Coordinates of C-alpha atoms and ligand atoms in Angstrom, one line a residue:
X9 CA 32.7 -60.5 13.1
X10 CA 35.3 -57.7 13.4
X11 CA 34.2 -54.3 12.3
X12 CA 35.7 -53.2 9.0
X13 CA 36.4 -49.6 7.9
X14 CA 35.4 -49.0 4.3
X15 CA 36.5 -45.9 2.3
X16 CA 33.4 -44.8 0.5
X17 CA 34.1 -42.6 -2.5
X18 CA 30.8 -41.4 -4.0
X19 CA 32.4 -39.2 -6.6
X20 CA 30.1 -37.3 -9.0
X21 CA 26.6 -37.5 -10.5
X22 CA 24.7 -40.7 -9.9
X23 CA 27.8 -42.2 -8.1
X24 CA 26.5 -40.4 -5.0
X25 CA 23.0 -41.9 -5.0
X26 CA 23.9 -45.5 -6.0
X27 CA 26.6 -45.6 -3.3
X28 CA 24.2 -44.2 -0.6
X29 CA 21.6 -46.8 -1.5
X30 CA 24.2 -49.6 -1.5
X31 CA 25.3 -48.7 2.0
X32 CA 21.7 -48.9 3.1
X33 CA 21.5 -52.4 1.6
X34 CA 24.8 -53.4 3.3
X35 CA 23.5 -52.2 6.7
X36 CA 20.2 -54.0 6.2
X37 CA 22.1 -57.2 5.4
X38 CA 23.9 -57.0 8.7
X39 CA 27.4 -56.0 7.4
X40 CA 29.0 -54.2 10.3
X41 CA 31.3 -51.5 9.0
X42 CA 32.4 -47.9 9.5
X43 CA 32.4 -45.8 6.3
X44 CA 34.9 -43.0 6.0
X45 CA 34.2 -40.7 3.0
X46 CA 37.0 -40.2 0.5
X47 CA 36.9 -37.1 -1.7
X48 CA 37.2 -37.8 -5.4
X49 CA 35.9 -36.2 -8.6
X50 CA 35.0 -33.1 -10.4
X51 CA 34.2 -31.0 -7.4
X52 CA 37.8 -31.4 -6.1
X53 CA 39.3 -30.7 -9.5
X54 CA 37.4 -27.4 -9.6
X55 CA 38.1 -26.4 -6.0
X56 CA 41.6 -27.8 -5.4
X57 CA 42.9 -28.6 -8.9
X58 CA 43.2 -32.2 -8.0
X59 CA 40.3 -34.7 -8.5
X60 CA 42.1 -37.3 -6.3
X61 CA 43.4 -35.5 -3.2
X62 CA 46.3 -36.8 -1.2
X63 CA 44.0 -37.3 1.8
X64 CA 41.9 -39.9 -0.1
X65 CA 45.1 -41.8 -1.1
X66 CA 46.0 -41.8 2.6
X67 CA 42.6 -43.2 3.6
X68 CA 42.9 -46.0 1.1
X69 CA 46.4 -46.8 2.2
X70 CA 45.2 -47.1 5.8
X71 CA 42.0 -49.0 5.3
X72 CA 42.7 -51.0 2.1
X73 CA 39.1 -51.4 0.9
X74 CA 37.3 -48.8 -1.2
X75 CA 33.7 -48.6 -2.6
X76 CA 33.6 -46.2 -5.5
X77 CA 30.5 -44.7 -7.2
X78 CA 31.5 -42.9 -10.4
X79 CA 33.3 -39.7 -11.6
X80 CA 32.8 -37.2 -14.3
X81 CA 35.7 -36.8 -16.7
X82 CA 36.0 -34.1 -19.4
X83 CA 38.7 -33.5 -22.1
X84 CA 41.8 -31.5 -21.1
X85 CA 40.7 -28.1 -22.4
X86 CA 37.1 -28.3 -21.0
X87 CA 38.6 -29.3 -17.7
X88 CA 41.0 -26.4 -17.5
X89 CA 38.2 -24.0 -18.2
X90 CA 36.2 -25.2 -15.2
X91 CA 39.0 -24.7 -12.7
X92 CA 38.4 -22.2 -9.9
X93 CA 39.7 -18.8 -10.8
X94 CA 42.5 -19.0 -8.2
X95 CA 43.8 -22.2 -10.0
X96 CA 43.6 -21.1 -13.6
X97 CA 46.8 -20.6 -15.6
X98 CA 48.9 -22.7 -13.2
X99 CA 49.5 -25.4 -15.7
X100 CA 47.3 -27.9 -14.0
X101 CA 46.3 -30.8 -16.3
X102 CA 43.2 -32.9 -15.6
X103 CA 43.5 -36.7 -15.6
X104 CA 40.8 -39.2 -14.6
X105 CA 41.1 -40.0 -10.9
X106 CA 39.9 -43.6 -11.3
X107 CA 42.6 -44.3 -13.8
X108 CA 45.1 -42.6 -11.4
X109 CA 43.8 -44.6 -8.5
X110 CA 44.3 -47.9 -10.4
X111 CA 47.8 -46.9 -11.3
X112 CA 48.8 -45.4 -7.9
X113 CA 47.9 -48.5 -6.0
X114 CA 48.8 -50.9 -8.9
X115 CA 45.2 -52.2 -9.0
X116 CA 46.3 -54.4 -11.9
X117 CA 43.6 -57.0 -11.8
X118 CA 40.1 -56.0 -12.9
X119 CA 37.3 -58.5 -12.6
X120 CA 34.0 -58.0 -14.3
X121 CA 31.4 -60.8 -13.9
X122 CA 28.5 -60.9 -16.3
X123 CA 25.9 -63.4 -15.2
X124 CA 22.3 -63.6 -16.3
X125 CA 19.6 -62.8 -13.8
X126 CA 16.7 -65.0 -14.5
X127 CA 13.6 -63.0 -15.5
X128 CA 15.5 -59.8 -16.3
X129 CA 13.5 -58.3 -19.2
X130 CA 16.8 -57.0 -20.6
X131 CA 18.3 -60.5 -21.1
X132 CA 19.7 -61.3 -24.5
X133 CA 17.6 -63.6 -26.7
X134 CA 18.3 -65.1 -30.1
X135 CA 16.6 -67.3 -32.7
X136 CA 17.1 -71.0 -32.4
X137 CA 16.2 -73.8 -34.8
X138 CA 12.7 -73.6 -36.4
X139 CA 12.3 -70.0 -35.5
X140 CA 12.3 -70.7 -31.8
X141 CA 13.4 -68.0 -29.3
X142 CA 16.3 -69.0 -27.0
X143 CA 17.5 -67.1 -23.9
X144 CA 21.0 -68.4 -23.3
X145 CA 22.3 -68.3 -19.7
X146 CA 25.5 -66.2 -19.6
X147 CA 28.0 -66.8 -16.8
X148 CA 31.2 -65.2 -17.8
X149 CA 33.9 -63.5 -15.7
X150 CA 36.2 -61.2 -17.5
X151 CA 39.7 -60.6 -16.2
X152 CA 41.0 -57.4 -17.6
X153 CA 44.7 -56.3 -17.1
X154 CA 44.0 -52.9 -15.6
X155 CA 47.2 -50.8 -15.7
X156 CA 49.2 -51.4 -18.8
X157 CA 48.7 -51.8 -22.6
X158 CA 47.0 -49.0 -24.4
X159 CA 45.9 -47.3 -21.2
X160 CA 49.6 -47.1 -19.9
X161 CA 49.7 -43.5 -21.0
X162 CA 53.0 -43.8 -22.9
X163 CA 52.1 -41.7 -26.0
X164 CA 53.3 -38.8 -28.2
X165 CA 52.2 -36.6 -31.0
X166 CA 55.2 -35.5 -32.9
X167 CA 57.5 -37.8 -30.9
X168 CA 60.7 -36.4 -29.5
X169 CA 64.1 -37.2 -31.1
X170 CA 65.1 -40.3 -29.0
X171 CA 61.7 -41.9 -29.6
X172 CA 61.7 -41.1 -33.3
X173 CA 65.2 -42.5 -33.7
X174 CA 64.2 -45.6 -31.8
X175 CA 61.2 -46.1 -34.1
X176 CA 63.4 -45.7 -37.2
X177 CA 65.4 -48.7 -36.0
X178 CA 62.4 -50.9 -36.8
X179 CA 62.1 -51.9 -40.4
X180 CA 58.3 -52.0 -40.3
X181 CA 58.3 -48.4 -39.1
X182 CA 60.6 -47.3 -42.0
X183 CA 58.4 -49.3 -44.4
X184 CA 55.0 -48.0 -43.2
X185 CA 55.7 -44.6 -41.7
X186 CA 59.2 -43.6 -42.9
X187 CA 57.8 -41.0 -45.3
X188 CA 55.3 -39.4 -42.9
X189 CA 56.4 -36.0 -41.5
X190 CA 57.2 -36.5 -37.9
X191 CA 54.8 -33.8 -36.7
X192 CA 52.0 -35.7 -38.4
X193 CA 52.7 -38.8 -36.3
X194 CA 50.7 -39.8 -33.2
X195 CA 52.0 -42.8 -31.3
X196 CA 50.2 -44.6 -28.5
X197 CA 52.1 -47.6 -27.2
X198 CA 50.8 -51.0 -26.1
X199 CA 53.3 -52.2 -23.5
X200 CA 52.8 -55.5 -21.6
X201 CA 55.2 -56.6 -18.8
X202 CA 55.7 -60.2 -18.1
X203 CA 55.0 -59.8 -14.4
X204 CA 51.6 -58.1 -14.9
X205 CA 50.7 -60.5 -17.6
X206 CA 51.4 -63.5 -15.4
X207 CA 49.5 -61.9 -12.6
X208 CA 46.3 -61.4 -14.6
X209 CA 46.6 -64.9 -16.1
X210 CA 47.2 -66.5 -12.7
X211 CA 44.2 -64.6 -11.2
X212 CA 42.0 -65.9 -14.0
X213 CA 43.1 -69.5 -13.8
X214 CA 42.8 -69.4 -10.0
X215 CA 39.3 -68.0 -10.3
X216 CA 38.3 -70.7 -12.8
X217 CA 39.6 -73.4 -10.5
X218 CA 37.9 -72.0 -7.3
X219 CA 34.5 -71.5 -8.9
X220 CA 34.4 -74.5 -11.2
X221 CA 34.7 -72.9 -14.6
X222 CA 35.9 -75.4 -17.2
X223 CA 37.7 -73.0 -19.5
X224 CA 39.9 -69.9 -19.5
X225 CA 39.8 -68.0 -22.9
X226 CA 42.6 -65.7 -23.8
X227 CA 40.9 -63.0 -25.9
X228 CA 43.6 -61.1 -27.7
X229 CA 44.9 -61.1 -31.3
X230 CA 48.3 -63.0 -31.2
X231 CA 48.3 -63.7 -35.0
X232 CA 48.6 -59.9 -35.7
X233 CA 49.8 -58.3 -32.5
X234 CA 52.6 -60.8 -32.1
X235 CA 54.6 -59.4 -29.3
X236 CA 52.1 -58.4 -26.6
X237 CA 49.1 -60.6 -27.4
X238 CA 51.7 -63.3 -28.4
X239 CA 53.4 -63.1 -25.0
X240 CA 50.1 -63.3 -23.1
X241 CA 49.0 -66.4 -25.0
X242 CA 52.4 -68.1 -24.7
X243 CA 52.5 -67.5 -21.0
X244 CA 48.9 -68.8 -20.7
X245 CA 49.9 -72.0 -22.4
X246 CA 52.9 -72.5 -20.1
X247 CA 50.8 -71.7 -17.0
X248 CA 47.9 -74.0 -18.0
X249 CA 50.3 -76.9 -18.7
X250 CA 52.3 -76.6 -15.5
X251 CA 49.8 -75.3 -12.9
X252 CA 46.2 -75.7 -14.2
X253 CA 46.1 -78.8 -16.3
X254 CA 42.4 -79.5 -15.5
X255 CA 41.3 -76.2 -17.0
X256 CA 40.9 -75.9 -20.8
X257 CA 42.7 -73.0 -22.4
X258 CA 40.9 -71.4 -25.3
X259 CA 42.2 -68.7 -27.6
X260 CA 39.9 -66.3 -29.4
X261 CA 40.6 -63.1 -31.3
X262 CA 38.9 -60.0 -29.9
X263 CA 37.1 -59.3 -33.2
X264 CA 35.8 -62.8 -33.6
X265 CA 34.8 -62.9 -29.9
X266 CA 32.6 -59.8 -30.3
X267 CA 30.7 -61.7 -33.0
X268 CA 30.6 -65.0 -31.1
X269 CA 29.3 -63.5 -28.0
X270 CA 25.9 -63.1 -29.5
X271 CA 26.0 -66.6 -31.1
X272 CA 27.1 -68.8 -28.2
X273 CA 27.8 -66.7 -25.1
X274 CA 26.8 -69.7 -22.9
X275 CA 30.0 -71.5 -24.0
X276 CA 32.4 -69.1 -22.3
X277 CA 33.6 -69.2 -18.7
X278 CA 36.5 -67.1 -17.6
X279 CA 37.9 -64.7 -20.2
X280 CA 41.3 -62.9 -19.8
X281 CA 42.6 -60.0 -21.9
X282 CA 44.8 -57.0 -21.9
X283 CA 43.5 -53.6 -20.9
X284 CA 41.8 -52.3 -24.0
X285 CA 40.4 -55.7 -25.2
X286 CA 39.3 -56.5 -21.7
X287 CA 37.3 -53.2 -21.6
X288 CA 35.7 -54.0 -25.0
X289 CA 34.8 -57.6 -24.3
X290 CA 33.4 -56.8 -20.8
X291 CA 31.1 -54.1 -22.2
X292 CA 30.0 -56.6 -24.9
X293 CA 29.1 -59.3 -22.4
X294 CA 27.5 -56.7 -20.1
X295 CA 25.1 -55.9 -22.9
X296 CA 23.8 -59.5 -22.8
X297 CA 22.8 -59.3 -19.2
X298 CA 21.1 -55.9 -19.0
X299 CA 23.8 -53.4 -19.6
X300 CA 25.2 -50.7 -17.4
X301 CA 22.6 -50.9 -14.7
X302 CA 23.9 -54.5 -14.0
X303 CA 27.7 -54.4 -14.7
X304 CA 29.8 -54.6 -11.6
X305 CA 33.5 -54.8 -11.1
X306 CA 36.5 -55.2 -8.8
X307 CA 39.9 -53.6 -9.1
X308 CA 42.4 -55.6 -7.1
X309 CA 46.1 -54.8 -6.2
X310 CA 48.4 -56.5 -3.7
X311 CA 47.4 -54.2 -0.9
X312 CA 44.4 -52.2 -1.9
X313 CA 41.1 -53.1 -3.5
X314 CA 38.4 -50.8 -5.0
X315 CA 34.9 -52.0 -6.1
X316 CA 32.8 -50.0 -8.5
X317 CA 30.0 -50.3 -11.1
X318 CA 31.4 -50.0 -14.6
X319 CA 29.0 -47.2 -15.5
X320 CA 29.9 -43.5 -15.2
X321 CA 28.3 -40.5 -13.5
X322 CA 25.3 -40.2 -16.0
X323 CA 25.2 -36.4 -15.7
X324 CA 21.8 -36.3 -17.5
X325 CA 20.1 -37.9 -14.5
X326 CA 22.3 -36.6 -11.7
X327 CA 20.1 -33.8 -10.6
X328 CA 16.7 -35.4 -10.8
X329 CA 14.9 -34.7 -7.5
X330 CA 13.9 -38.4 -7.5
X331 CA 16.7 -40.5 -8.8
X332 CA 15.7 -43.0 -11.5
X333 CA 19.0 -45.0 -12.1
X334 CA 19.5 -48.6 -11.4
X335 CA 21.5 -49.2 -8.2
X336 CA 22.1 -53.0 -8.9
X337 CA 25.5 -52.6 -10.6
X338 CA 26.8 -50.7 -7.5
X339 CA 25.1 -53.2 -5.1
X340 CA 26.6 -56.2 -6.9
X341 CA 30.0 -54.5 -6.8
X342 CA 29.6 -54.3 -3.0
X343 CA 28.9 -58.1 -3.1
X344 CA 32.2 -58.5 -4.8
X345 CA 33.8 -56.5 -2.0
X346 CA 32.1 -58.7 0.6
X347 CA 33.4 -61.9 -1.2
X348 CA 36.9 -60.3 -1.3
X349 CA 37.0 -59.8 2.5
X350 CA 35.5 -63.1 3.3
X351 CA 31.9 -62.0 4.1
X352 CA 30.6 -64.6 1.7
X353 CA 27.4 -65.3 3.7
X354 CA 26.2 -61.7 3.6
X355 CA 27.3 -61.4 0.0
X356 CA 25.2 -64.4 -1.0
X357 CA 22.2 -63.1 0.9
X358 CA 22.3 -59.8 -1.0
X359 CA 22.9 -61.5 -4.4
X360 CA 19.9 -63.8 -3.7
X361 CA 17.7 -60.8 -2.8
X362 CA 18.7 -59.0 -6.0
X363 CA 17.9 -62.2 -8.0
X364 CA 14.5 -62.5 -6.3
X365 CA 13.5 -58.9 -7.0
X366 CA 14.4 -59.3 -10.6
X367 CA 12.7 -62.7 -11.0
X368 CA 9.5 -61.4 -9.4
X369 CA 9.5 -58.5 -11.8
X370 CA 7.3 -56.2 -9.7
X371 CA 9.9 -53.5 -9.1
X372 CA 11.8 -52.4 -12.2
X373 CA 13.9 -49.3 -12.8
X374 CA 13.4 -47.4 -16.1
X375 CA 16.1 -49.3 -17.9
X376 CA 14.4 -52.6 -17.1
X377 CA 11.2 -51.2 -18.6
X378 CA 13.0 -50.1 -21.8
X379 CA 12.1 -46.5 -21.3
X380 CA 14.1 -43.5 -22.2
X381 CA 15.4 -42.0 -19.0
X382 CA 13.4 -39.0 -18.0
X383 CA 11.9 -37.4 -14.9
X384 CA 8.4 -38.8 -15.7
X385 CA 9.4 -42.5 -15.8
X386 CA 8.3 -42.8 -12.2
X387 CA 4.7 -41.8 -13.1
X388 CA 4.8 -44.3 -15.9
X389 CA 5.5 -47.1 -13.4
X390 CA 9.3 -47.3 -13.1
X391 CA 10.8 -47.8 -9.7
X392 CA 13.1 -45.1 -8.4
X393 CA 16.7 -45.9 -7.2
X394 CA 15.5 -45.9 -3.7
X395 CA 12.5 -48.1 -4.4
X396 CA 14.7 -50.7 -6.0
X397 CA 17.0 -50.7 -3.0
X398 CA 14.0 -50.9 -0.7
X399 CA 12.7 -53.9 -2.7
X400 CA 16.1 -55.7 -2.2
X401 CA 16.1 -54.8 1.5
X402 CA 12.6 -56.3 1.8
X403 CA 13.8 -59.6 0.3
X404 CA 16.6 -59.7 2.8
Ligands
NAI5 P1 27.6 -43.3 -18.2 O1 27.8 -44.7 -17.8 O2 27.6 -42.3 -17.2 O3 26.1 -43.2 -18.8 C1 25.7 -43.7 -20.1 C2 24.2 -44.0 -20.1 O4 24.0 -45.2 -19.5 C3 23.4 -43.0 -19.2 O5 23.0 -41.9 -19.9 C4 22.2 -43.9 -18.9 O6 21.4 -43.9 -20.0 C5 22.9 -45.3 -18.8 N1 23.2 -45.6 -17.4 C6 24.4 -45.5 -16.8 N2 24.4 -45.9 -15.5 C7 23.1 -46.4 -15.3 C8 22.4 -46.9 -14.2 N3 23.0 -47.2 -13.1 N4 21.1 -47.2 -14.4 C9 20.5 -47.0 -15.5 N5 21.1 -46.5 -16.6 C10 22.4 -46.1 -16.5 O7 28.6 -42.9 -19.4 P2 28.8 -41.6 -20.2 O8 27.5 -40.9 -20.5 O9 29.6 -42.0 -21.4 O10 29.7 -40.7 -19.3 C11 29.2 -39.8 -18.3 C12 30.4 -39.3 -17.5 O11 30.9 -40.4 -16.7 C13 31.6 -38.8 -18.3 O12 32.1 -37.7 -17.7 C14 32.6 -40.0 -18.2 O13 33.9 -39.6 -18.3 C15 32.3 -40.6 -16.9 N6 32.6 -42.0 -16.7 C16 33.1 -42.4 -15.5 C17 33.4 -43.7 -15.3 C18 33.8 -44.1 -13.9 O14 33.7 -43.4 -13.0 N7 34.4 -45.3 -13.7 C19 33.1 -44.8 -16.3 C20 32.5 -44.3 -17.5 C21 32.3 -42.9 -17.7
MG6 MG1 34.4 -49.3 -20.4

């Protein structure tokens, strides 16, 4: 096994502790790697006026693989206020470094698996016939387009002349907004490119084929959002027919899907969606398998890949002397990294160890005990972040 170099980016708050524990697990599982730390997050915004310093981009360019914890983001004005005094008034504008990272390296494919761990007390249950209780097994992988759509950043309040004139050329704009004063208009665009849409679709079909999922569901709203959702569904139909005939193509609307996911989540396999709907539907499914403490993800580009839990920096718990948060989302994200670089044996060993700890039910973080997060959860029997990592290492 050749030794890899991984760019570790702890970021802010609980990002730091979950990443540290994850690296302990990776070491214990025998993954040989050097970790170089990449600076990212609030600290660097305050000190340097840039939450994603150039040197971190260089490291990722060089080593290609990143493990990322979480960052803290704040609205524009609050961010400006916290800048170091030497940086204030220089017109610096804060933007989320993880969104910037996805865009800088064109990490356009986001993968978010949501698979039930047997024995997880947080698993979704529903009523079956005759008042029985059923616990459906969820095994869904969401493919979210990660760079375009509503997160593309092309937006205006009081749009400039050229934009306004362009909008006026559309009869629906004239009909629905023609009488609204321009300065009262806010416009956020939803732009899909054919190339990126084909890339996310192909990635989802390829995954379905490789891992034996019977269906790919396009989860959009083509009956209403005709151009963007419509293009995605049409391209999916063409691709399925010409390249993936053995895989069924399903089509659901995002609103209906959010209702169906509590009715028959076990029926879905791979789900593919644009940026916003992918974000929504992946949080929905994550809720069925235990929520933020379990939700892992990969951001893949052509050259660089970054793996991260989907939770944020949970500032409420960041400064606890004994950390209480669940490291499983971060550890499972590291397993996705191992799969990506071909270390599938180590990845399966870690996944199996996580599953065994959950199944056994002896070691549970506060979220798994349905407690409200607080310093005293440890006294009440919840495992700390470290104890959970230790339990996983013991199973290895
Ligand atoms: P959050 O995900 O940080 O926390 C929400 C709540 O979820 C927490 O209060 C906690 O109850 C629970 N939680 C989160 N992670 C957990 C874990 N590993 N184990 C157990 N419970 C966990 O989201 P919130 O509070 O909306 O945002 C906090 C900060 O994080 C904000 O500044 C936000 O901008 C940022 N954020 C960053 C993300 C990223 O780095 N990719 C993603 C989401 C939010
Ligand atoms: Mg989200």
